[in-house]
Every structure is written in C-alpha cells, then in structure tokens.
Coordinates of C-alpha atoms and ligand atoms in Angstrom, one line a residue:
M1248 CA -82.6 -9.7 -25.2
T1249 CA -83.8 -11.9 -22.4
N1250 CA -82.0 -11.4 -19.1
V1251 CA -78.3 -12.1 -19.9
R1252 CA -76.6 -14.7 -17.7
T1253 CA -73.0 -15.6 -18.2
R1254 CA -70.7 -17.9 -16.2
F1255 CA -67.1 -18.6 -15.4
P1256 CA -66.5 -22.2 -14.6
P1257 CA -62.8 -22.9 -13.8
S1258 CA -61.5 -26.3 -12.8
P1259 CA -59.6 -26.0 -9.5
T1260 CA -56.5 -27.8 -10.5
G1261 CA -53.8 -25.2 -9.9
Y1262 CA -53.3 -21.5 -10.1
L1263 CA -55.8 -19.3 -12.0
H1264 CA -54.3 -18.9 -15.5
I1265 CA -54.1 -15.6 -17.1
G1266 CA -56.2 -17.0 -20.0
S1267 CA -58.9 -18.0 -17.6
A1268 CA -58.8 -14.6 -16.0
R1269 CA -59.4 -13.1 -19.5
T1270 CA -62.4 -15.4 -19.9
A1271 CA -63.7 -14.4 -16.5
L1272 CA -63.3 -10.7 -17.3
F1273 CA -65.2 -11.0 -20.7
N1274 CA -68.1 -12.9 -19.0
Y1275 CA -68.2 -10.3 -16.2
L1276 CA -68.1 -7.4 -18.6
F1277 CA -70.8 -8.9 -20.8
A1278 CA -73.1 -9.6 -17.9
R1279 CA -72.6 -6.1 -16.4
Q1280 CA -73.1 -4.3 -19.6
H1281 CA -76.4 -6.0 -20.2
G1282 CA -77.5 -5.6 -16.6
G1283 CA -77.5 -9.4 -16.3
E1284 CA -76.0 -11.9 -13.9
F1285 CA -72.5 -13.4 -13.7
V1286 CA -72.3 -16.9 -12.2
L1287 CA -69.2 -18.6 -10.7
R1288 CA -69.1 -22.3 -10.9
I1289 CA -66.3 -24.6 -9.7
E1290 CA -65.8 -27.5 -12.0
D1291 CA -64.4 -29.9 -9.5
T1292 CA -65.6 -33.3 -10.8
D1293 CA -62.0 -34.4 -11.5
R1294 CA -61.5 -35.3 -7.9
E1295 CA -57.9 -36.5 -8.3
R1296 CA -56.7 -33.2 -9.7
S1297 CA -59.0 -30.8 -7.8
T1298 CA -57.8 -29.3 -4.6
D1299 CA -59.3 -27.0 -1.9
E1300 CA -56.2 -24.9 -2.2
A1301 CA -56.8 -24.3 -5.9
V1302 CA -60.5 -23.4 -5.1
K1303 CA -59.1 -20.8 -2.7
V1304 CA -56.7 -19.5 -5.3
I1305 CA -59.7 -19.0 -7.7
L1306 CA -61.8 -17.2 -5.1
D1307 CA -58.8 -15.0 -4.1
S1308 CA -58.0 -14.2 -7.7
M1309 CA -61.6 -13.2 -8.4
E1310 CA -61.6 -11.0 -5.4
W1311 CA -58.3 -9.4 -6.2
M1312 CA -59.5 -8.7 -9.8
G1313 CA -62.8 -7.3 -8.4
L1314 CA -64.8 -9.6 -10.6
D1315 CA -67.9 -9.9 -8.4
Y1316 CA -70.2 -12.7 -9.2
D1317 CA -73.9 -12.6 -8.5
E1318 CA -74.4 -16.3 -7.9
G1319 CA -72.2 -19.1 -6.8
P1320 CA -69.7 -20.4 -6.3
F1321 CA -71.6 -23.5 -7.3
Y1322 CA -69.7 -26.8 -6.9
Q1323 CA -70.2 -29.6 -9.4
T1324 CA -69.4 -32.2 -6.9
K1325 CA -72.5 -31.1 -4.9
R1326 CA -74.7 -31.7 -8.0
F1327 CA -74.1 -35.3 -8.7
D1328 CA -77.7 -36.3 -7.9
R1329 CA -78.9 -33.9 -10.5
Y1330 CA -76.5 -35.2 -13.2
R1331 CA -77.7 -38.7 -12.5
E1332 CA -81.3 -37.6 -12.8
V1333 CA -80.6 -36.2 -16.2
V1334 CA -78.7 -39.3 -17.3
E1335 CA -81.7 -41.4 -16.2
Q1336 CA -83.9 -39.1 -18.3
L1337 CA -81.7 -39.4 -21.3
L1338 CA -81.8 -43.2 -20.9
A1339 CA -85.5 -43.2 -20.6
D1340 CA -86.0 -41.0 -23.6
G1341 CA -83.7 -43.2 -25.8
H1342 CA -81.0 -40.6 -26.0
A1343 CA -78.4 -42.6 -24.1
Y1344 CA -77.6 -46.2 -23.6
K1345 CA -75.5 -48.6 -21.5
C1346 CA -72.2 -49.7 -23.1
Y1347 CA -70.7 -52.9 -21.7
C1348 CA -67.5 -52.9 -23.7
S1349 CA -64.5 -53.9 -21.7
P1350 CA -61.3 -51.8 -21.8
E1351 CA -59.7 -54.5 -24.0
E1352 CA -62.5 -54.3 -26.5
L1353 CA -62.2 -50.6 -26.6
T1354 CA -58.5 -50.7 -27.2
E1355 CA -59.1 -53.2 -30.0
M1356 CA -61.7 -51.0 -31.5
R1357 CA -59.3 -48.0 -31.5
E1358 CA -56.5 -50.0 -33.0
T1359 CA -58.7 -51.4 -35.8
A1360 CA -59.9 -47.9 -36.6
M1361 CA -56.3 -46.6 -36.7
A1362 CA -55.2 -49.5 -38.9
N1363 CA -58.0 -48.5 -41.3
K1364 CA -56.7 -44.9 -41.2
Q1365 CA -59.8 -43.8 -39.4
K1366 CA -60.2 -41.7 -36.2
P1367 CA -59.8 -43.8 -33.1
R1368 CA -63.4 -43.8 -31.9
Y1369 CA -66.2 -45.8 -30.4
N1370 CA -68.1 -47.7 -33.1
G1371 CA -71.5 -47.7 -31.5
Y1372 CA -71.4 -51.4 -30.7
W1373 CA -73.9 -51.3 -27.8
R1374 CA -76.0 -48.5 -29.3
D1375 CA -78.9 -50.6 -30.5
R1376 CA -78.2 -54.0 -28.8
S1377 CA -80.6 -55.9 -26.7
D1378 CA -78.5 -59.1 -26.2
P1379 CA -77.4 -59.7 -22.6
P1380 CA -74.1 -58.1 -21.5
G1381 CA -71.1 -60.1 -20.3
E1382 CA -71.0 -61.1 -16.6
G1383 CA -69.7 -58.7 -14.1
I1384 CA -69.1 -55.7 -16.3
E1385 CA -70.4 -52.4 -15.0
P1386 CA -71.5 -50.4 -18.0
V1387 CA -70.7 -46.8 -18.8
I1388 CA -73.5 -44.6 -20.2
R1389 CA -73.1 -43.2 -23.6
F1390 CA -74.9 -40.4 -25.3
K1391 CA -76.6 -41.4 -28.5
N1392 CA -75.2 -38.8 -30.9
P1393 CA -77.2 -38.3 -34.1
T1394 CA -75.5 -40.2 -36.9
T1395 CA -76.7 -38.0 -39.8
G1396 CA -76.8 -34.3 -40.4
S1397 CA -74.6 -31.7 -38.9
V1398 CA -74.3 -29.4 -36.0
V1399 CA -73.8 -25.7 -36.6
I1400 CA -72.2 -23.6 -33.9
D1401 CA -73.4 -20.0 -34.6
D1402 CA -70.3 -18.6 -32.9
A1403 CA -70.6 -15.0 -31.9
V1404 CA -66.8 -14.6 -32.4
K1405 CA -65.8 -17.1 -35.1
G1406 CA -69.0 -17.1 -37.2
P1407 CA -70.8 -20.3 -38.1
I1408 CA -68.8 -23.5 -37.6
T1409 CA -70.3 -26.7 -39.0
V1410 CA -69.4 -30.2 -37.8
E1411 CA -70.8 -33.3 -39.4
N1412 CA -72.4 -35.7 -36.9
S1413 CA -70.6 -38.5 -38.5
E1414 CA -67.4 -37.0 -37.1
L1415 CA -68.7 -37.4 -33.5
D1416 CA -68.9 -40.7 -31.7
D1417 CA -71.1 -41.7 -28.8
L1418 CA -69.6 -39.9 -25.9
V1419 CA -69.4 -41.4 -22.4
I1420 CA -71.7 -39.2 -20.2
M1421 CA -71.4 -41.4 -17.1
R1422 CA -68.5 -43.6 -16.1
S1423 CA -69.0 -47.1 -14.7
D1424 CA -68.4 -45.8 -11.2
G1425 CA -71.4 -43.5 -11.6
T1426 CA -69.5 -40.3 -12.0
P1427 CA -70.7 -38.0 -14.7
T1428 CA -68.3 -36.6 -17.3
Y1429 CA -67.4 -33.0 -18.2
N1430 CA -69.6 -32.5 -21.3
L1431 CA -72.7 -33.7 -19.5
C1432 CA -72.1 -31.7 -16.4
V1433 CA -71.5 -28.5 -18.3
V1434 CA -74.7 -28.8 -20.3
V1435 CA -76.8 -29.7 -17.2
D1436 CA -75.3 -26.7 -15.3
D1437 CA -75.7 -24.2 -18.1
L1438 CA -79.3 -25.3 -18.5
D1439 CA -80.1 -25.3 -14.8
M1440 CA -78.3 -22.0 -14.2
E1441 CA -80.1 -20.5 -17.2
I1442 CA -76.9 -19.4 -18.9
T1443 CA -77.7 -17.4 -22.0
H1444 CA -74.1 -16.8 -23.2
V1445 CA -71.2 -19.3 -23.1
I1446 CA -68.1 -17.2 -23.5
R1447 CA -65.0 -19.4 -23.2
G1448 CA -61.6 -20.2 -24.7
D1449 CA -61.5 -21.7 -28.1
D1450 CA -59.7 -24.8 -26.7
H1451 CA -63.3 -25.8 -26.0
V1452 CA -64.6 -25.4 -29.5
N1453 CA -64.4 -29.2 -30.1
N1454 CA -66.6 -29.9 -27.2
T1455 CA -69.3 -27.5 -28.3
P1456 CA -71.0 -29.7 -31.1
R1457 CA -71.3 -32.5 -28.5
Q1458 CA -72.8 -30.2 -26.0
I1459 CA -75.2 -28.8 -28.5
N1460 CA -76.4 -32.3 -29.3
I1461 CA -77.0 -32.9 -25.6
F1462 CA -78.9 -29.6 -25.3
K1463 CA -81.1 -30.7 -28.2
A1464 CA -81.7 -34.1 -26.8
L1465 CA -82.9 -32.5 -23.6
G1466 CA -85.3 -30.3 -25.6
A1467 CA -83.5 -27.2 -24.5
D1468 CA -82.9 -23.9 -26.2
L1469 CA -79.2 -23.3 -27.0
P1470 CA -77.2 -20.6 -25.3
I1471 CA -75.2 -18.3 -27.6
F1472 CA -71.6 -19.5 -27.9
A1473 CA -68.6 -17.3 -28.2
H1474 CA -65.1 -18.8 -28.4
L1475 CA -62.3 -16.5 -27.5
P1476 CA -59.0 -16.6 -29.4
M1477 CA -56.0 -18.3 -27.8
I1478 CA -53.5 -16.2 -25.8
L1479 CA -50.1 -16.4 -27.3
G1480 CA -46.6 -15.5 -26.1
E1481 CA -44.6 -13.0 -28.1
D1482 CA -43.1 -15.8 -30.2
G1483 CA -46.6 -16.7 -31.4
K1484 CA -46.7 -19.9 -29.4
R1485 CA -49.4 -20.7 -26.8
M1486 CA -48.8 -18.6 -23.7
S1487 CA -46.9 -20.6 -21.1
K1488 CA -44.5 -20.0 -18.2
R1489 CA -41.7 -19.5 -20.7
H1490 CA -43.3 -16.2 -21.6
G1491 CA -43.7 -14.8 -18.1
A1492 CA -46.0 -15.3 -15.2
V1493 CA -49.2 -17.2 -16.1
S1494 CA -50.9 -17.1 -12.7
V1495 CA -53.1 -14.1 -11.8
M1496 CA -51.9 -14.0 -8.2
Q1497 CA -48.3 -13.8 -9.4
Y1498 CA -49.1 -10.5 -10.9
A1499 CA -50.7 -9.3 -7.7
E1500 CA -47.6 -10.6 -5.9
D1501 CA -45.3 -8.7 -8.3
G1502 CA -47.1 -5.5 -7.6
Y1503 CA -49.2 -4.9 -10.7
L1504 CA -52.4 -2.9 -10.2
R1505 CA -55.5 -4.8 -10.8
D1506 CA -56.8 -2.1 -13.1
A1507 CA -53.7 -2.3 -15.2
L1508 CA -54.0 -6.1 -15.4
L1509 CA -57.7 -5.9 -16.4
N1510 CA -56.8 -3.3 -19.0
H1511 CA -54.2 -5.6 -20.4
L1512 CA -56.5 -8.6 -20.3
V1513 CA -59.4 -6.8 -22.0
R1514 CA -57.2 -6.0 -25.0
L1515 CA -56.3 -9.7 -25.5
G1516 CA -58.6 -10.2 -28.4
W1517 CA -60.9 -7.2 -28.0
S1518 CA -60.4 -3.7 -29.3
H1519 CA -62.2 -0.4 -29.5
G1520 CA -60.6 1.6 -32.3
D1521 CA -57.0 2.2 -31.3
Q1522 CA -57.7 3.1 -27.7
E1523 CA -55.3 1.4 -25.3
I1524 CA -56.3 2.6 -21.9
F1525 CA -59.7 1.6 -20.5
S1526 CA -61.0 2.0 -16.9
V1527 CA -63.2 -0.9 -15.7
G1528 CA -66.2 1.5 -16.1
E1529 CA -65.2 2.2 -19.7
M1530 CA -64.7 -1.4 -20.6
T1531 CA -68.1 -2.3 -19.1
K1532 CA -69.7 0.4 -21.3
L1533 CA -67.8 -0.4 -24.5
F1534 CA -67.2 -4.2 -24.4
G1535 CA -69.0 -6.3 -27.1
L1536 CA -68.6 -9.7 -28.6
D1537 CA -68.7 -8.2 -32.1
N1538 CA -65.3 -6.5 -31.5
V1539 CA -63.6 -9.7 -30.3
N1540 CA -61.0 -10.8 -32.8
S1541 CA -61.0 -14.4 -33.8
S1542 CA -57.3 -14.8 -34.3
G1543 CA -54.7 -15.3 -31.5
A1544 CA -54.0 -12.5 -29.0
V1545 CA -50.5 -11.8 -28.0
F1546 CA -49.6 -11.3 -24.3
D1547 CA -46.8 -8.8 -24.4
V1548 CA -45.3 -8.3 -20.9
K1549 CA -43.7 -5.0 -22.0
K1550 CA -47.1 -3.6 -22.8
L1551 CA -48.4 -4.7 -19.4
D1552 CA -45.4 -2.9 -17.8
W1553 CA -46.2 0.2 -19.8
L1554 CA -49.8 0.1 -18.7
N1555 CA -48.9 -0.5 -15.1
Q1556 CA -46.6 2.5 -15.2
Q1557 CA -49.4 4.6 -16.6
Y1558 CA -51.8 3.4 -13.9
I1559 CA -49.2 4.1 -11.2
Q1560 CA -48.5 7.6 -12.5
N1561 CA -52.2 8.4 -12.4
A1562 CA -53.2 6.5 -9.3
S1563 CA -54.4 8.5 -6.2
T1564 CA -51.9 9.0 -3.5
D1565 CA -54.0 6.8 -1.2
T1566 CA -53.9 3.9 -3.7
L1567 CA -50.2 4.2 -4.1
A1568 CA -49.5 4.5 -0.3
T1569 CA -51.6 1.4 0.4
G1570 CA -49.9 -0.6 -2.3
L1571 CA -46.5 0.5 -1.2
V1572 CA -47.1 -0.4 2.5
E1573 CA -48.4 -3.8 1.4
H1574 CA -45.4 -4.5 -0.7
L1575 CA -42.8 -3.1 1.7
G1576 CA -44.5 -5.4 4.3
K1577 CA -43.9 -8.4 2.0
A1578 CA -40.3 -7.4 1.7
G1579 CA -40.1 -7.4 5.5
V1580 CA -40.0 -3.6 5.9
S1581 CA -42.2 -1.7 8.3
T1582 CA -43.2 1.8 7.6
E1583 CA -44.1 2.6 11.2
N1584 CA -41.0 4.6 12.2
G1585 CA -40.4 6.3 8.9
P1586 CA -41.8 9.0 6.7
A1587 CA -45.5 8.9 5.7
P1588 CA -45.8 6.3 2.9
A1589 CA -47.9 8.7 0.9
L1590 CA -44.9 11.1 0.6
V1591 CA -42.6 8.3 -0.4
A1592 CA -45.0 6.9 -2.9
D1593 CA -45.6 10.3 -4.6
L1594 CA -41.9 10.8 -4.9
L1595 CA -41.4 7.4 -6.5
R1596 CA -44.5 7.2 -8.7
D1597 CA -42.7 8.4 -11.8
R1598 CA -40.0 5.8 -11.6
A1599 CA -41.6 2.6 -10.7
V1600 CA -43.1 0.0 -13.1
T1601 CA -44.6 -2.1 -10.3
F1602 CA -45.2 -1.9 -6.6
A1603 CA -42.5 -4.4 -6.0
E1604 CA -40.1 -2.0 -7.7
M1605 CA -41.5 0.9 -5.8
A1606 CA -41.0 -0.9 -2.5
Q1607 CA -37.4 -1.6 -3.5
G1608 CA -36.8 2.1 -4.1
A1609 CA -38.6 3.0 -0.9
K1610 CA -36.5 0.8 1.4
P1611 CA -33.9 3.4 2.1
F1612 CA -36.6 5.7 3.5
Y1613 CA -37.3 3.1 6.3
Q1614 CA -34.0 1.4 6.7
A1615 CA -30.5 2.9 7.0
P1616 CA -28.1 1.4 4.5
T1617 CA -26.4 -1.6 6.0
E1618 CA -23.6 -1.4 3.5
Y1619 CA -22.6 1.0 0.7
D1620 CA -22.5 0.0 -3.0
A1621 CA -18.8 -1.1 -3.3
K1622 CA -18.2 0.5 -6.7
A1623 CA -19.7 3.7 -5.6
V1624 CA -17.6 3.8 -2.5
K1625 CA -14.5 3.2 -4.5
K1626 CA -15.3 6.2 -6.8
Q1627 CA -16.9 8.6 -4.4
F1628 CA -15.7 8.0 -0.8
S1629 CA -12.4 9.3 0.6
A1630 CA -11.0 11.2 3.5
V1631 CA -11.8 14.5 1.7
T1632 CA -15.4 13.3 1.2
A1633 CA -15.6 13.0 5.0
E1634 CA -14.9 16.7 5.3
H1635 CA -17.4 17.7 2.6
L1636 CA -20.1 15.6 4.2
Q1637 CA -19.3 17.0 7.6
L1638 CA -19.9 20.5 6.2
V1639 CA -23.2 19.6 4.7
H1640 CA -24.2 17.9 7.9
D1641 CA -23.6 21.0 9.9
K1642 CA -25.5 23.2 7.5
F1643 CA -28.4 20.7 7.5
A1644 CA -28.3 20.6 11.3
A1645 CA -28.8 24.3 11.5
L1646 CA -31.9 24.4 9.2
P1647 CA -35.0 25.3 11.1
E1648 CA -37.2 23.7 8.4
F1649 CA -36.0 20.7 6.4
T1650 CA -37.7 21.5 3.1
A1651 CA -36.5 20.7 -0.4
T1652 CA -35.9 24.4 -1.1
A1653 CA -33.9 24.9 2.1
I1654 CA -31.9 21.7 1.4
D1655 CA -31.1 22.8 -2.1
A1656 CA -29.9 26.2 -0.9
C1657 CA -27.6 24.5 1.7
L1658 CA -26.2 22.3 -1.0
Q1659 CA -25.5 25.2 -3.3
A1660 CA -23.8 27.1 -0.5
S1661 CA -21.6 24.1 0.3
V1662 CA -20.6 23.6 -3.3
A1663 CA -19.7 27.3 -3.5
E1664 CA -17.8 27.3 -0.2
L1665 CA -15.8 24.2 -1.1
E1666 CA -15.3 25.2 -4.7
V1667 CA -16.2 21.8 -6.0
G1668 CA -18.7 20.6 -8.7
F1669 CA -22.2 19.6 -7.4
G1670 CA -21.4 15.9 -8.1
K1671 CA -18.6 15.9 -5.5
I1672 CA -21.2 16.5 -2.9
G1673 CA -24.4 15.2 -4.4
L1674 CA -23.1 11.7 -5.2
P1675 CA -21.5 10.9 -1.8
L1676 CA -24.6 12.3 -0.1
R1677 CA -26.8 10.0 -2.1
I1678 CA -24.6 7.0 -1.1
A1679 CA -24.6 8.2 2.5
V1680 CA -28.4 8.2 2.8
T1681 CA -29.5 5.4 0.4
G1682 CA -26.4 3.2 0.1
T1683 CA -26.4 3.7 -3.7
T1684 CA -26.1 6.4 -6.3
A1685 CA -29.7 5.9 -7.6
S1686 CA -32.6 7.8 -6.1
P1687 CA -35.1 10.4 -7.2
A1688 CA -34.2 14.2 -6.9
L1689 CA -31.8 14.5 -4.0
D1690 CA -33.4 17.5 -2.3
Q1691 CA -36.8 15.9 -2.3
T1692 CA -35.5 12.5 -1.2
L1693 CA -33.8 14.1 1.8
A1694 CA -36.8 16.3 2.7
V1695 CA -39.1 13.2 2.7
M1696 CA -36.5 11.2 4.6
G1697 CA -36.5 13.8 7.4
Q1698 CA -33.8 15.8 9.1
D1699 CA -32.9 13.5 12.0
R1700 CA -32.6 10.4 9.8
V1701 CA -30.5 12.3 7.2
L1702 CA -28.2 13.7 9.8
G1703 CA -27.7 10.3 11.4
R1704 CA -26.8 8.7 8.1
I1705 CA -24.4 11.5 7.1
K1706 CA -22.6 11.0 10.4
T1707 CA -22.3 7.3 9.8
A1708 CA -20.9 7.9 6.3
V1709 CA -18.4 10.5 7.6
E1710 CA -17.1 8.0 10.1
Y1711 CA -16.9 5.4 7.4
C1712 CA -15.0 7.7 5.1
R1713 CA -12.6 8.6 7.8
S1714 CA -11.9 4.9 8.4
L1715 CA -10.9 4.4 4.8
Ligands
LIG3260 N1 -63.9 -26.1 -16.6 C1 -63.5 -25.7 -17.9 C2 -62.1 -25.2 -17.9 O1 -61.6 -24.8 -16.9 C3 -64.4 -24.7 -18.6 C4 -65.5 -25.2 -19.3 C5 -66.4 -24.3 -20.0 O2 -66.2 -23.1 -20.1 O3 -67.4 -24.7 -20.5 O4 -61.5 -25.1 -18.9

C-alpha cells in the first residue's frame, strides 16, 4: 500500500461530539497501524457557525484523548485562494459553469419539480447556455455533474454502493459571494493533503458520489472511502443529549479515563472476536476496516461505566493520584494539608466508577464534616455514644503507631470492654470522621486519615453527642 494518510476534519461549531471522536480515533488508529500520517483539518468555511472557542474545544479534546496528529491543524478559511484556483480550472476545463438563476427562479424550479412528484433539484438551466445573463446578477458556479452512467462507491465498510448520475444535480461549488462550498473544499483538501483513506460517519455517504465526480473531473485518483455506522442511543435512536453526555470534554470533566473512553469508542462499530478490553497499543495493532460493522453501534453508558471501573481498578497509583487531585481541585478541595492522595486513591479504587465519584468519596480525608447525616445521627448518636466514642478516642490517642492493625485491635478491645456489638462503635465512628455511614473499610480509612485528624473529629462528635 502506498503511504497511508488519513484525516479528521471537524467543523468547529460547538463541542466535539462523541461520534466525531470515534471518527477521529478510527482515522488515528488506521494511520498508526500502517505507519502512515494522520492529518487534522478544521472545516471552518461556515463563518457564521464556526467559532474560535469551538476550535479550542477540538484541539483540547484531541489532546485529552491523546490522538496526536502528524500534520495540521489546517484551516479551510486560509485556503480560499486555492479553492478559487481549482474552481477556475474546472471552469476552464468545461467541468463547471456559471449559473445566473435568481433565488425566485430557483424556488419556482423546486416547486415545479415537486408538483411533478420529482426531487426538488436544479434543472441544469445554465449548463449549456451562451445567451447573456440578466443584469446585475452575480452568478454561482455549479459543477457539471455527468448526466449519464453511475458512480460506484467501493466502500470499505458498506461494500459497493451505486448511485445513478441522473439522481445528482449540478452542485453549487462556489456561491455568488465567492465562497467555496463544502463538497468542493473537501475534495481539494483531500487531494492536496494526499489523503488515501476517507474514514467518516455515514451521514456523509450522500456527499460521496458528488465528491467522486469532482475527483474524476480533476483527473485525480480516488481515495478509499469507509463510512462508519451511526452511533445510536440505547433506544436505537440516533445518539443525542437525551442518552447522556455527547461532548468528549464532558467525559473528561466527569472523571472518565481517556483510555476507558477510547476503549468504549473503538467498540462502537468495530470488534475483535468477543474481546472487550483494548489498550491503545492493542487497538493500534488489531484495528482494521474489515472488522467494522456496517449497522448502527449502540452507545451504552453502563458499559462505559463498567469499562471505566476496570481501568480505575487497574490504573497505576500515580495515575489515580493525579486524577484524584485534579478532580478534588475541581470540587474546590485542596489536598495540601491532608493524607497523600496516592493512599486515598488506592483505598477508593475499588469503589469508584469515575474520578468525580472518587473525589466525592475522598472529600472527608481533606475536610472535616461540616454536618452529620441527619438520619444517621438520629439512629446512631446519643449521650451513650459520647461515652463510647470517648473511650475509643483515648485508646487511639495512646497508640504509638496509627496503623490499620493497631486501630482494629483498639476497636475490638473497646467492643469487648463495653460489651456492645461492633456496629455500636463502628457506625458512630464512621459518622464522626466522615459525616456519613458510607466509607471503605473503617480501620484503613482511619489509618489513611491519620491519628491527629481522627482524634480531632472524634472529639467534635463527642461534644456533639453530649449536646443532644
Ligand atoms: N466537516 C465534516 C463534519 O464535521 C466532515 C467532512 C468529512 O469527513 O469529509 O462532519
């Protein structure tokens, strides 16, 4: 195979959609697997809808996902001269023509077609005309689509797709204000950037025959086209906000690991036997267009959660600690004057689905409870509890080393001495240190929290219980 070159050309009109991220990933993997290049192109010709903010979101999303590109970002708005040059060439070669139809004439044309139960389309009025145009009308430039024969897309995912040329009308390639249109820009860019494989969502499959005809008119070889199946929500409808977050950065924000998200994305339409977990290295080795499914792929948030949990459980302590600090920071919690985040992260790794959840569970390690869970207080706190907690406090205070084993021994001794069940001490103690009854193993929680912090919090709870 010649040197493989793929591209990812998002339009910067909002957040980076999860479907676009899947397209980016497939293009990235395909290029990497073949030792080729991956190009990033920003399709910003729609000046009204494109924003700098959205460009930044694209660049940030690519960086967060770790999808490094070898070339770009190229901006279509910087290439207008080149598009004009190609339009001139198409005009000169007889593959394009000026159309002077007024908006009213075009509306009439559409209405007549519809009245005759035909597709509303341009009827080629100016295609072969040489009579002078009306005064003061700036023409658009249309591509002279072949009128006979058919176009075959030899789609690497969907197989051959044949479209009759008679179905395609003469597309506007340059508007009357001189701005080029999407289908022209894409072809010129894919040509100039020497793209060998166009891998994109199947919402573009209708554009492809038109683009193929332009490629041919320019005497160019065709890239290989691969149209990826649509991403669906669990109800089988096109994935939208109703089904969960659709923006890549929202997943980063919510504390998903990039490897888990990429793992989830790669399985949207691609499979390798029944394997579910793929590292980026593995996907790069195994990915192929031949194993891309042509029917819709379901985005199941529960599956992503499961994957994320797997990745959290198996992540290095460093990765977890970094993620935890970042997400605690977002929640306004500093880890500076508390236990080492690595210890907290390791303690919580089996319980958290996301970093956001982990940060929530880690808060008590860095912030004393400002209030106690009301229901728990009602059930577990009383004047007697104060005495129980005081005993535990004094035993803890005497410990030379505040380890989980020593803590556990203290708790057992207190239970024996007070002749109560473990819950009578364990539950109030949890409330005293975390504010709620939910936390990982108590002895470990306390050990990680540290002796001084634990003693201080028990004291506060004792006073609180006495005041009841
Ligand atoms: N800019 C187009 C989009 O964001 C992509 C076009 C293409 O892949 O050819 O949908």
